[in-house]
Structure formats: C-alpha cells, structure tokens
mmCIF file of C-alpha atoms in Angstrom:
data_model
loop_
_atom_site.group_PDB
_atom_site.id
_atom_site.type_symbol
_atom_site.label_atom_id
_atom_site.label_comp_id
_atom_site.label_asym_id
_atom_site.label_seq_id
_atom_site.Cartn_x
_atom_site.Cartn_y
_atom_site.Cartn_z
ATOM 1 C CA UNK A 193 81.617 129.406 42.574
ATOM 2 C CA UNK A 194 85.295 130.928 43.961
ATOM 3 C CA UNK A 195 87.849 129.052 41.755
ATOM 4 C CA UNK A 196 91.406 128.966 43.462
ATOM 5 C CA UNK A 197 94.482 128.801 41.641
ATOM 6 C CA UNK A 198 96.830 128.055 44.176
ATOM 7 C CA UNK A 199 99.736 128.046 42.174
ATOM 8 C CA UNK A 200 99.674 131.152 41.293
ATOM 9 C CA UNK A 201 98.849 132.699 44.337
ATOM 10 C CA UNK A 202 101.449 134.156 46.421
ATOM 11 C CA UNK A 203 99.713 134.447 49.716
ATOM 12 C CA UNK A 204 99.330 138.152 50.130
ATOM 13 C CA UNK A 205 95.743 137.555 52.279
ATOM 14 C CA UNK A 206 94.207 140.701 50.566
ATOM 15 C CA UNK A 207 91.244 138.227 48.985
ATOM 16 C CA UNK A 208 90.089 137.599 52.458
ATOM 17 C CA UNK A 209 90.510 140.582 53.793
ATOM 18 C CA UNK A 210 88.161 142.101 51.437
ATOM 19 C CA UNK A 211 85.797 139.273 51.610
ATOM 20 C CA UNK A 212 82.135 140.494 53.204
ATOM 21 C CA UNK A 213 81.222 137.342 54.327
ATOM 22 C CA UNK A 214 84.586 136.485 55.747
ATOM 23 C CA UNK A 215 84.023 132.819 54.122
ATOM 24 C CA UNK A 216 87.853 132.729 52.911
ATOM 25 C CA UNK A 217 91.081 131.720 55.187
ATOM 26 C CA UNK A 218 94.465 129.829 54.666
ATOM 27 C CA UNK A 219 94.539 126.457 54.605
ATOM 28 C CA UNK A 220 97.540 124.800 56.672
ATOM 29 C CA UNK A 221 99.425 123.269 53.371
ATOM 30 C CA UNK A 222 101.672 125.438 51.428
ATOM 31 C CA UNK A 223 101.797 125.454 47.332
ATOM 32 C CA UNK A 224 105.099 125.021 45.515
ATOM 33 C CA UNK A 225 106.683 128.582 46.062
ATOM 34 C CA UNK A 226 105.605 127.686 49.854
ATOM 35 C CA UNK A 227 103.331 129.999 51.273
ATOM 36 C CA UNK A 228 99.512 129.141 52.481
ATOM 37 C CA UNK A 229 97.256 129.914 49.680
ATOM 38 C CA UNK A 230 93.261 130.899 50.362
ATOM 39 C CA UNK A 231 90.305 128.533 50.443
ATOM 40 C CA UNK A 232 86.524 128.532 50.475
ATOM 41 C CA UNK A 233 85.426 127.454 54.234
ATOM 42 C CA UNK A 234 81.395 127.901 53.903
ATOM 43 C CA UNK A 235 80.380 128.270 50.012
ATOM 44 C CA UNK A 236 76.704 128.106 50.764
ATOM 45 C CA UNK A 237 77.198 131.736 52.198
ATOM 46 C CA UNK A 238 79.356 133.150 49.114
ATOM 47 C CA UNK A 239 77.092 136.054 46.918
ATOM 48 C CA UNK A 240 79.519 136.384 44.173
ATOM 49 C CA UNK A 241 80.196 140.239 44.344
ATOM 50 C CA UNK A 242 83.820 138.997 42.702
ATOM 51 C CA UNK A 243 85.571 141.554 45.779
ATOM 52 C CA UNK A 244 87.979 138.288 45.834
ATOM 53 C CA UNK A 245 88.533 138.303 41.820
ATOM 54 C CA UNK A 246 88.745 141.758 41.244
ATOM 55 C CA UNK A 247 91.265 142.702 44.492
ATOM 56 C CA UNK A 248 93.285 139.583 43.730
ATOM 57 C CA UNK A 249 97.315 140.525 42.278
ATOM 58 C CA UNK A 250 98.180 137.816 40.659
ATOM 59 C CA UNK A 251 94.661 136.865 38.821
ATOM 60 C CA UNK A 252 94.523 133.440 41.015
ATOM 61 C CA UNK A 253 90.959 133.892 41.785
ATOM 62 C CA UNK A 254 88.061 133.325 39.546
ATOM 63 C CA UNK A 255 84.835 134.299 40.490
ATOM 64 C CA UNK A 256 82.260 132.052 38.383
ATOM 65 C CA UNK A 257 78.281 131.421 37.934
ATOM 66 C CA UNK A 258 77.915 127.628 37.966
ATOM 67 C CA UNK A 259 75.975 126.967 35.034
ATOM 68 C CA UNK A 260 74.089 123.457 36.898
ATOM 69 C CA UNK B 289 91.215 117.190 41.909
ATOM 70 C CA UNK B 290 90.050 120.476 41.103
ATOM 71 C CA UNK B 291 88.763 122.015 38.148
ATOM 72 C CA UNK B 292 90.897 124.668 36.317
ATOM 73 C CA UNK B 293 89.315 127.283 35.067
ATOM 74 C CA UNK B 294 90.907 129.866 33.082
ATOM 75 C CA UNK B 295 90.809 134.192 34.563
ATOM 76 C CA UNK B 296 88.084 135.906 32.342
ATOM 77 C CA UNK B 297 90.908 138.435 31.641
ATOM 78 C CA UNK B 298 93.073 135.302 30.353
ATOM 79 C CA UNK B 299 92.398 136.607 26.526
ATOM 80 C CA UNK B 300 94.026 139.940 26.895
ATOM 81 C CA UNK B 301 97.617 138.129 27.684
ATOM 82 C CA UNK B 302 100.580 136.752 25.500
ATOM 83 C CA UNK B 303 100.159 133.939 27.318
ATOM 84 C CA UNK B 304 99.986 132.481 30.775
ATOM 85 C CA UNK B 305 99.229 135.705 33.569
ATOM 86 C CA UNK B 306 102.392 135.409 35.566
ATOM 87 C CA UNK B 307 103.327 138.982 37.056
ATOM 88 C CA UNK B 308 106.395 138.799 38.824
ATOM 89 C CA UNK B 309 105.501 141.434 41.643
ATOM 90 C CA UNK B 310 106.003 140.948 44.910
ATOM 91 C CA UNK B 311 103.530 139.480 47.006
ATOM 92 C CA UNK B 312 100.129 141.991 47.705
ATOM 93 C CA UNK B 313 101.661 144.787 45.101
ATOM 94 C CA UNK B 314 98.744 146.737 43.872
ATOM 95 C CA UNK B 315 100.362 146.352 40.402
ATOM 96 C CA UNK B 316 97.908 143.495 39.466
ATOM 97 C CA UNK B 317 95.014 144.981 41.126
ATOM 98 C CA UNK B 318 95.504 147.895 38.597
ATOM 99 C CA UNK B 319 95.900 145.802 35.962
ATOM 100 C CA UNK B 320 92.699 144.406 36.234
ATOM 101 C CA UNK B 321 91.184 147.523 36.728
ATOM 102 C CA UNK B 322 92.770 148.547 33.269
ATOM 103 C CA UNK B 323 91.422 145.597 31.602
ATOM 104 C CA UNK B 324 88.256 145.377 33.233
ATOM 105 C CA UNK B 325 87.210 149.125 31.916
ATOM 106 C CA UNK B 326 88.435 147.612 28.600
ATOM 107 C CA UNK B 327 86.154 144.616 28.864
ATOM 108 C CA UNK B 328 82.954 147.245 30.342
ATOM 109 C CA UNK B 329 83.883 149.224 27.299
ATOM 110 C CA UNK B 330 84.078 146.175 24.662
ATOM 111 C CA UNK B 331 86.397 147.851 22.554
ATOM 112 C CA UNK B 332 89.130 146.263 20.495
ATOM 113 C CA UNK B 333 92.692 145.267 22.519
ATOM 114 C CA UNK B 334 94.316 145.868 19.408
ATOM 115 C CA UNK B 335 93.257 149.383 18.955
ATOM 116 C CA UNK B 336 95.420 149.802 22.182
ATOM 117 C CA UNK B 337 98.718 150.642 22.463
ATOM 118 C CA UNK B 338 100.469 151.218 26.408
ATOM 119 C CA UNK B 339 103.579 152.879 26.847
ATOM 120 C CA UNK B 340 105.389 151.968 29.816
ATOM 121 C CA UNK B 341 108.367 153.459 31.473
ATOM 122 C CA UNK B 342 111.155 152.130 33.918
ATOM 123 C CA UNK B 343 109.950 151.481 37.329
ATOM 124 C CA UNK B 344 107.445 148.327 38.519
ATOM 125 C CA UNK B 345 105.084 150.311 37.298
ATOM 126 C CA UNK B 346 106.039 149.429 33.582
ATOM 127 C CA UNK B 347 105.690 145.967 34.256
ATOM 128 C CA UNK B 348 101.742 146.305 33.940
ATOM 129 C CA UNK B 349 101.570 146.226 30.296
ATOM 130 C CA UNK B 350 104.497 144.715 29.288
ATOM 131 C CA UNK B 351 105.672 142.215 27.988
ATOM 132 C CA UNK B 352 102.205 140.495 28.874
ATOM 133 C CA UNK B 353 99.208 142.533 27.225
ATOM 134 C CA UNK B 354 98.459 140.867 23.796
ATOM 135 C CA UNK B 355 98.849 144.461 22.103
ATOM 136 C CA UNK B 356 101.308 146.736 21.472
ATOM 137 C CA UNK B 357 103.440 147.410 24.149
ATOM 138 C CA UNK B 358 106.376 150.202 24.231
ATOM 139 C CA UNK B 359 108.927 149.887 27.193
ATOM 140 C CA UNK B 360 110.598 152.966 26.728
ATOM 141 C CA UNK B 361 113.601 154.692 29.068
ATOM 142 C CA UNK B 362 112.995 156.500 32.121
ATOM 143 C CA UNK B 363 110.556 159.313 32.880
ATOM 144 C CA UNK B 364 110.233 159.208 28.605
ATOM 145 C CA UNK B 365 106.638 157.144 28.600
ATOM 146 C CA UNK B 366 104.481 160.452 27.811
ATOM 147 C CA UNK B 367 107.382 161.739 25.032
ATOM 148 C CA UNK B 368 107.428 158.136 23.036
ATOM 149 C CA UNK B 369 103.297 158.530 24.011
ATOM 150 C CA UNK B 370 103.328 161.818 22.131
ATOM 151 C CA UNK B 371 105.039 160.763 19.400
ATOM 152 C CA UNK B 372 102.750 157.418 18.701
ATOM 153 C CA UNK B 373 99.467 159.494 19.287
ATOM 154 C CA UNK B 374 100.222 161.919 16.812
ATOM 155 C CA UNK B 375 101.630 159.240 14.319
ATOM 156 C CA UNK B 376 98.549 156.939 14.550
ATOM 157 C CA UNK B 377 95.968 159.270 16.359
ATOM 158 C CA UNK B 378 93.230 156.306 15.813
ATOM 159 C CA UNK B 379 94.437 154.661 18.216
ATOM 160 C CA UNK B 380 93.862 154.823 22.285
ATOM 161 C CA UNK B 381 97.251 155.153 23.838
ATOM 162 C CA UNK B 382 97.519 154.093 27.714
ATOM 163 C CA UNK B 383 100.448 155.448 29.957
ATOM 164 C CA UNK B 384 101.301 153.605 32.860
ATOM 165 C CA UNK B 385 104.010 155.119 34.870
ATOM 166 C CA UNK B 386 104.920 155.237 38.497
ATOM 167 C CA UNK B 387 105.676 158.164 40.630
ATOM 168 C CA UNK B 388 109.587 158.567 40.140
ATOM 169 C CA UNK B 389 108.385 158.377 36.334
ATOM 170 C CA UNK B 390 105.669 160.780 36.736
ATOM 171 C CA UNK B 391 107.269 163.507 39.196
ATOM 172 C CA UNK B 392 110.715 162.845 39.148
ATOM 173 C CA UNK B 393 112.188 162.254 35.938
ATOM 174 C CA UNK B 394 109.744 162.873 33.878
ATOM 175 C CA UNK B 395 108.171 166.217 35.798
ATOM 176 C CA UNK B 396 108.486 167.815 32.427
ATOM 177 C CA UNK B 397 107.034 165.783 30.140
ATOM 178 C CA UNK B 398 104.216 165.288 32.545
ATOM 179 C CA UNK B 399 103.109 169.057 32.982
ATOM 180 C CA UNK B 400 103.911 169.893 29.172
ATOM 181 C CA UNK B 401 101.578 166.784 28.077
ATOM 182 C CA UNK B 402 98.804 168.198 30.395
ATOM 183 C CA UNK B 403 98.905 172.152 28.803
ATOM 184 C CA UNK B 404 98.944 170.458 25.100
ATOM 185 C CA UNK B 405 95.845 168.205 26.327
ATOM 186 C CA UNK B 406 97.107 165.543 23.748
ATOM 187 C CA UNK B 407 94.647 162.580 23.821
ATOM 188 C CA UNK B 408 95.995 159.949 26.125
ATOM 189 C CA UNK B 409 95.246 158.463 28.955
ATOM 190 C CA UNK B 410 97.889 158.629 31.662
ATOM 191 C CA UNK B 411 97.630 156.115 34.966
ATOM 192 C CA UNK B 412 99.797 157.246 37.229
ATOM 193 C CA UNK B 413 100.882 153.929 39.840
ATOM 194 C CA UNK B 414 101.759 156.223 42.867
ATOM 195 C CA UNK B 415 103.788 153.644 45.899
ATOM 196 C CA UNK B 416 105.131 156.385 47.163
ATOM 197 C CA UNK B 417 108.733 155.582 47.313
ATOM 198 C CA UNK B 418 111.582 154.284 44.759
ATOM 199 C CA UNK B 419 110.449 150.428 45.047
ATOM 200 C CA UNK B 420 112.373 148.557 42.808
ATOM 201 C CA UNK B 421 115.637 149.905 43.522
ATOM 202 C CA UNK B 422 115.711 149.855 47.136
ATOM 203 C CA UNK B 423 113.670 152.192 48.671
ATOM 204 C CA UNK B 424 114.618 155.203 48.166
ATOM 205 C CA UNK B 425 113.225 158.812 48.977
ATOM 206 C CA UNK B 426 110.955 159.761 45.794
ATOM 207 C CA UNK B 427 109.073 163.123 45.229
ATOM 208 C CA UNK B 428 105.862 161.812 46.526
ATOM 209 C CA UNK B 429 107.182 160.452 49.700
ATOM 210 C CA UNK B 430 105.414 161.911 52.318
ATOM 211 C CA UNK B 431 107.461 164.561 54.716
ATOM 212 C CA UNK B 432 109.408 163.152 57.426
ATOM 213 C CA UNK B 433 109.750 159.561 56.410
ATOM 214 C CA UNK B 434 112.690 157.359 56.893
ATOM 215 C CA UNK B 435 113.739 156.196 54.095
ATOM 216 C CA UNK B 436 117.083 154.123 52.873
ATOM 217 C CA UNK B 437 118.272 157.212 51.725
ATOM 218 C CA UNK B 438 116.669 159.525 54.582
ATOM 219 C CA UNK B 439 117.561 157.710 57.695
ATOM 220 C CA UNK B 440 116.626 160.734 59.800
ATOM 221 C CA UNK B 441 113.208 161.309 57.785
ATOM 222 C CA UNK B 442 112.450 163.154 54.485
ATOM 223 C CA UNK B 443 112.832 166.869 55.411
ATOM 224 C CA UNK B 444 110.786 167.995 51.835
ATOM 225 C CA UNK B 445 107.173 167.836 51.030
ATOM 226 C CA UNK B 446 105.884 165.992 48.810
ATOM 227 C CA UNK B 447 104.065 166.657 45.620
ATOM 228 C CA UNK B 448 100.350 166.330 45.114
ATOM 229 C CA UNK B 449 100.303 165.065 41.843
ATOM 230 C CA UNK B 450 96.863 165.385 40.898
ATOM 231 C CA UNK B 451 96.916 168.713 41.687
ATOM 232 C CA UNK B 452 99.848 169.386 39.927
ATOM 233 C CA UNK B 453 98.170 168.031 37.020
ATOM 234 C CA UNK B 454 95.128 170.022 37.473
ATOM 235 C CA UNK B 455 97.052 173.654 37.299
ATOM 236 C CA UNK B 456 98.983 172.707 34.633
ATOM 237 C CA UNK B 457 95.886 172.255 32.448
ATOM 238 C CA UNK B 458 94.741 168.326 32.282
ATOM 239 C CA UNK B 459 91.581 168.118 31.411
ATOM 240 C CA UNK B 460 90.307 164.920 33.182
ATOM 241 C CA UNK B 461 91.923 164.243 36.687
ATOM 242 C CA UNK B 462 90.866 161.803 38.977
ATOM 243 C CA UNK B 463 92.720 159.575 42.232
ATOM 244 C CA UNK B 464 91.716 156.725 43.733
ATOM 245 C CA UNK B 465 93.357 154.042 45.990
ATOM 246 C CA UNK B 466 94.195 150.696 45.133
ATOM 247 C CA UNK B 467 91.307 150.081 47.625
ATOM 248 C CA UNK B 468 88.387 151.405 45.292
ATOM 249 C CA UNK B 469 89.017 149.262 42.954
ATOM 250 C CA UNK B 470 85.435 149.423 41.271
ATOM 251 C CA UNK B 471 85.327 153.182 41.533
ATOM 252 C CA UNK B 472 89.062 153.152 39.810
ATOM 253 C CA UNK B 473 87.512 150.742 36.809
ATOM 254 C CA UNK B 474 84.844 153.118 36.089
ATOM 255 C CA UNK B 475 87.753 156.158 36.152
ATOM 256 C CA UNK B 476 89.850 154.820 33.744
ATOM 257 C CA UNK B 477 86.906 153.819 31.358
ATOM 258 C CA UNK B 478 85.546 156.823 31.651
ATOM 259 C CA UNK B 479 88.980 158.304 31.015
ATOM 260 C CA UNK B 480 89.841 155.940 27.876
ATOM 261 C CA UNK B 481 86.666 157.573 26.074
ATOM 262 C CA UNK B 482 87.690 161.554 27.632
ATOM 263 C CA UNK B 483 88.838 163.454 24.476
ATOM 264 C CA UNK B 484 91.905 164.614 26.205
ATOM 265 C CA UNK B 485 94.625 164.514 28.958
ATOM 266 C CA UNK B 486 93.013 162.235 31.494
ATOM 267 C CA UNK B 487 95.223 161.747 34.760
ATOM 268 C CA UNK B 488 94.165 158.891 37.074
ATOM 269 C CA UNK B 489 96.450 159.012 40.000
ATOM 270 C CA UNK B 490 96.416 155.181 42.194
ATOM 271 C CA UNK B 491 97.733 155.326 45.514
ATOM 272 C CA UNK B 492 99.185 151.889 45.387
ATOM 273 C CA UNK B 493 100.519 150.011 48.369
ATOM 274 C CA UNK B 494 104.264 148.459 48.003
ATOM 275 C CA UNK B 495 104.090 145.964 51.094
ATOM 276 C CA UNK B 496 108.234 145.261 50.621
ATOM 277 C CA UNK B 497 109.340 149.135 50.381
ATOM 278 C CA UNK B 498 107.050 151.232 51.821
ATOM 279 C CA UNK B 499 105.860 148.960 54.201
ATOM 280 C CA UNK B 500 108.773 148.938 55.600
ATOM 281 C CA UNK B 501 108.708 152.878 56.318
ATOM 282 C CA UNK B 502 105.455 152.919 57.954
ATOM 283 C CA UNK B 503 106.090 149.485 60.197
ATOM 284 C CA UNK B 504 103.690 146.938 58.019
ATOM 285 C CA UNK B 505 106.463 145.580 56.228
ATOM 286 C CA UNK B 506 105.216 142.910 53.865
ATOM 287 C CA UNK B 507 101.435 142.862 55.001
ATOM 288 C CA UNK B 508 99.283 144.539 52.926
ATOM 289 C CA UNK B 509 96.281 143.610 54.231
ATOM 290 C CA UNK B 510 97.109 146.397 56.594
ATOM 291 C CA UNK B 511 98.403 148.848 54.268
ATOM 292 C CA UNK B 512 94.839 148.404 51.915
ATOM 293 C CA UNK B 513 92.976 148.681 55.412
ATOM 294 C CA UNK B 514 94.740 151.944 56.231
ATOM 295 C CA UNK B 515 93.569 153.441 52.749
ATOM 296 C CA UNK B 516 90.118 152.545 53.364
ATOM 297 C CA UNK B 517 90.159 154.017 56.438
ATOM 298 C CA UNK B 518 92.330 157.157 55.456
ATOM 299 C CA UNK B 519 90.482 157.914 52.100
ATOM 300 C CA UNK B 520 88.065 160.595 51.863
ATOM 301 C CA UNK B 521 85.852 161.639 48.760
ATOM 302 C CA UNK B 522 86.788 165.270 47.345
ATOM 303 C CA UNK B 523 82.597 166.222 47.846
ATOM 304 C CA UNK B 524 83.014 165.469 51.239
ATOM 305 C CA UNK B 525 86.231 166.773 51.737
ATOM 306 C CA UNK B 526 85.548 170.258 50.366
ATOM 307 C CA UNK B 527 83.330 170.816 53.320
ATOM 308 C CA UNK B 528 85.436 170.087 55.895
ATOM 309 C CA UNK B 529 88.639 172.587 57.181
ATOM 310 C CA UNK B 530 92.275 171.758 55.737
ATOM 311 C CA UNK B 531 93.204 170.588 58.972
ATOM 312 C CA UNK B 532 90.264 167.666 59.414
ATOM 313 C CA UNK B 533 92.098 166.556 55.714
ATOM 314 C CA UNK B 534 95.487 167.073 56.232
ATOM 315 C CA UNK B 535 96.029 162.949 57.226
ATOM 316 C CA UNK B 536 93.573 161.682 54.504
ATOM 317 C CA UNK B 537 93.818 160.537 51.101
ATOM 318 C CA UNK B 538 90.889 163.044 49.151
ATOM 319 C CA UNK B 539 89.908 160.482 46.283
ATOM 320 C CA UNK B 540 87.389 161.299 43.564
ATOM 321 C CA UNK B 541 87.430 162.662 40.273
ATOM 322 C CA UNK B 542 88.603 166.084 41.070
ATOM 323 C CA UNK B 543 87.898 167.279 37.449
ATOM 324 C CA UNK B 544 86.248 166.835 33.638
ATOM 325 C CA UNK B 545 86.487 169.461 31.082
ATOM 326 C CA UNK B 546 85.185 168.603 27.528
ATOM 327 C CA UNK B 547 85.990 172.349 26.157
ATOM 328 C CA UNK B 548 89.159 172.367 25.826
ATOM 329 C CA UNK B 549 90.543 171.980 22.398
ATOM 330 C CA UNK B 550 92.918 168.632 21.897
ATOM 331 C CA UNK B 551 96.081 168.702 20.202
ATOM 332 C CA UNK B 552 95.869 165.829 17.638
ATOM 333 C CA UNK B 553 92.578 167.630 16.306
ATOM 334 C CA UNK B 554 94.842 170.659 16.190
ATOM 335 C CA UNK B 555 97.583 169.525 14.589
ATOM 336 C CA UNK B 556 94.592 167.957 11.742
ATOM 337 C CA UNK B 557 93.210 171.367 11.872
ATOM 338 C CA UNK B 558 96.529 173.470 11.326
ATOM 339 C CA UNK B 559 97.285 170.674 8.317
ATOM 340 C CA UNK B 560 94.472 171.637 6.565
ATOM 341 C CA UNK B 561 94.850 175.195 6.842
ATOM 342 C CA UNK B 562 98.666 175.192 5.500
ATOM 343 C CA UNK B 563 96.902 172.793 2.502
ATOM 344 C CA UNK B 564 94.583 175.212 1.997
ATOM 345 C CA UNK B 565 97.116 178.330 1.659
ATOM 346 C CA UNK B 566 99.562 176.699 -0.065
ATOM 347 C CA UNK B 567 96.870 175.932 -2.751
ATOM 348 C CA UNK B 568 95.522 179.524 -2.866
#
C-alpha cells in the first residue's frame, strides 16, 4: 500500500510522473504550506515497484506490503 | 483518518526528515539513493562519516544523518575528507559536494584527491548553476546560457567533470542522472566498498535556478523528463559519432580500476618501513 504524508510533501508532481501505472494525481485540497499534495486514485492496479518512494524529495511517500 | 507510517529510511535521521529544499530538488532523491546503498549494503551508520561543503549540496548530510557529519567551508570538503580518512582510516568517509564545490573552488583539491586515490567516496550533486545564491554562471553551466550573471549567454564551455576526474587518475568514476535513481543506488554502493577514489557525478535538476535558464522554471517533472530522454549509456554511446552525442547526457560507470595502490595503505606501508629502519 502507497502511504501519503501530505504534510510533508511539497507538491513537486515528480511521484506521478514516474508512476507506470499512472494511478497517482492531485487531489483538489491543499495541505498546510498550501499546495495540492498526491493521492492514490485506483489502488487495485498499484504493483509496488516503490518508483513513487524512491523518486520522492522530501521522503513523503512510503511504499508498504500490507501484512493482512 | 489515515494511518501514519513512519519512511523506512526514518532510522538513519536525528530526528524528524524535514529537508528544507525547494520543491522537486533532486537533493532528497540523492539522499535516498545514499542511504538506500547503505541499507542494500547493511553496514553500520556509525562507521560513516560525510563531509559536506557550502552549497545545497551540503545540506544532504547535515545536520540530519544520525552520524557524524562535518560542514566544512567552501570547496574544502575533500581537504577536511583527507584529513579524517587518514586520522581514522576505519572508517567510510562520504563527500557530498555540488558543482561550484567540486569545479570551482575546490578544482584543486578535487584533481589532487583523485592522483593520491585516497579512499573516499566523493558524490558529486551537479545542478549546473550557482543555486543557492542566485543563479549564477558556474563552471559546469553549459555554453551559451543566460544566466543572472550572463544575461547575453555563457560564452565558456563547460567542464566535464567526470572526465576530468578520469585523467587525473580516480579510480572509480561513474554519472548518472537524478532520473536513474536505481542505477545511481547500486553506483554509490558499489562505490562505498571500491578501495579508492570513487567519483559519482548526479546530474541533478534545480527546478527554481536552472529551470529558470532553460524555460521550465519550477516544474521538474519536465526537467527529470528531459534527462530521461537526453541520457544515453557510455556502451551505447561509444558507438555512435561525437556529433549523434554532443546534446546527450552519456551516463554509466565510465570506469573501475582495483590496481591502483591507495594512499591510506601507503601511508601504513611507508610507517612501517621508517619503524623498521629506525630500529635497524
């Protein structure tokens, strides 16, 4: 599962560029330094190859096996 | 309410990750690169030790990495690097400089480091242009760019620091864009074990500077895009002409040499010698 932190994001847009699925976008609220931080649209689709972790700046995205 | 769940990277910080770049700097993306090949490698953070210098650059390392950190003047990361390796030669020692550190003011340190082939590993955070001061001209800027301080475009060539690392005598040299991320990971792990001077040059993208120069000011989306595109692996690009290359990025590990003889071992060597005479 993607795990967002959207405080800490800063809205670059580079996680879902480099997503292969394209199953990222920005939602339409803003966090508290005010830009639109990335969410999950379609999770069912999502392979975990971590391209979102590992590209991410600001370590806001965590890339994690659910353990169910 | 959502679940927080803490980076798997988290454990190599002071305390909470909060990097203060600007929004889509490849700073953090090689920072986790750094401490990814650390994690591949399982080795201990606090047989570490990263030398920074002035620049965003030396922001990587410190003052967040839970080891020992040196934030040293300008262009002087590889001298105070020098100095700890051969005081404590146990332990790895990471450079992370930028370009003005690297080529600029520090041009001299950086080729002297590479013919001594002292053991450290140096990665080299290449933006291209002055960033944190303004934007100003730097010795990597490519020719003919306008720049704050070259309104009418840069009128001198650039360097090509990985070359310029490779005839003054490093011993491991690789480059890679922010954009490879994966391939970069594996480079500087395989560099932290390289008995040696290991050179890892990033081509990093600085959305707020240098995107200003090329017209994708603050989007670096497009500025990662245009290094996928642009980048070319050395194996392919030794077979095509000069010209066919002359707009790309060649990435790759250029070179590896495990004969050459490294300078901590030296110095070991030439103290046991004197012992050994004076005791004759």
């Amino acid at each position: 599962m993607v795990y967002i932190d959207k405080e800490a994001c800063k809205g670059c847009g580079i996680c879902i560029s480099v997503c292969p699925k394209n199953i990222l976008a920005f939602t339409k609220d803003l966090n508290q330094k005010g830009v639109p931080y990335p969410k999950m649209i379609d999770e069912d689709k999502c392979t975990l190859c971590e391209n979102c972790m590992i590209y991410c700046p600001d370590f806001a995205v965590v890339v994690k096996k659910d353990d169910k | 309410m959502e679940k927080k769940i803490n980076h798997p990277l988290q454990k190599y910080f002071r305390g909470p990750i909060n990097y203060t770049t600007c929004p889509g700097c490849g700073n953090g993306i090689i920072s986790q690169a750094i401490l990814w090949a650390i994690e591949d490698l399982a080795m201990d953070f606090d047989k570490f030790a990263f030398v920074s210098g002035i620049g965003c650059s030396g922001w990587i390392p410190s003052p967040s990495y839970n080891t020992d950190v040196l934030h040293v003047t300008h262009g002087r990361s590889i001298a105070f690097a020098t100095g700890l390796k051969l005081a404590t030669p146990n332990i790895k020692v990471i450079v992370t400089a930028g370009d003005g550190d690297t080529s600029a003011i520090g041009g001299n340190h950086f080729i002297h480091a590479c013919r001594r082939n002292i053991d450290l590993t140096m990665i080299c955070v290449n933006n291209q242009i002055y960033g944190m001061t303004g934007g100003q001209v730097a010795p990597s800027t490519p020719y003919h760019s306008k720049t704050t301080t070259t309104p009418y475009g840069s009128i001198e060539r650039p360097f090509d620091l990985s070359q310029v690392a490779i005839s003054a005598g490093a011993t491991m040299v690789a480059r890679w864009t922010t954009f490879q991320a994966r391939q970069l990971r594996k480079s500087i792990a395989k560099a932290i074990l390289h008995n040696g001077f290991s050179f890892i040059e990033i081509i990093s993208q600085c959305p707020v500077q240098y995107g200003k120069v090329i017209g994708k000011r603050n989007n670096a989306v497009d500025m990662l895009m245009d290094y996928k595109n642009r980048s070319i692996n050395v194996r392919k690009a030794k077979k095509l002409s000069p010209d066919e290359v002359k707009d790309k990025i060649v990435v790759g590990e250029f070179i590896e040499d495990k004969q050459v003889p490294e300078l901590t071992q030296e110095v070991k060597r030439l103290r046991k010698e004197a012992v050994s005479r004076c005791q004759k």
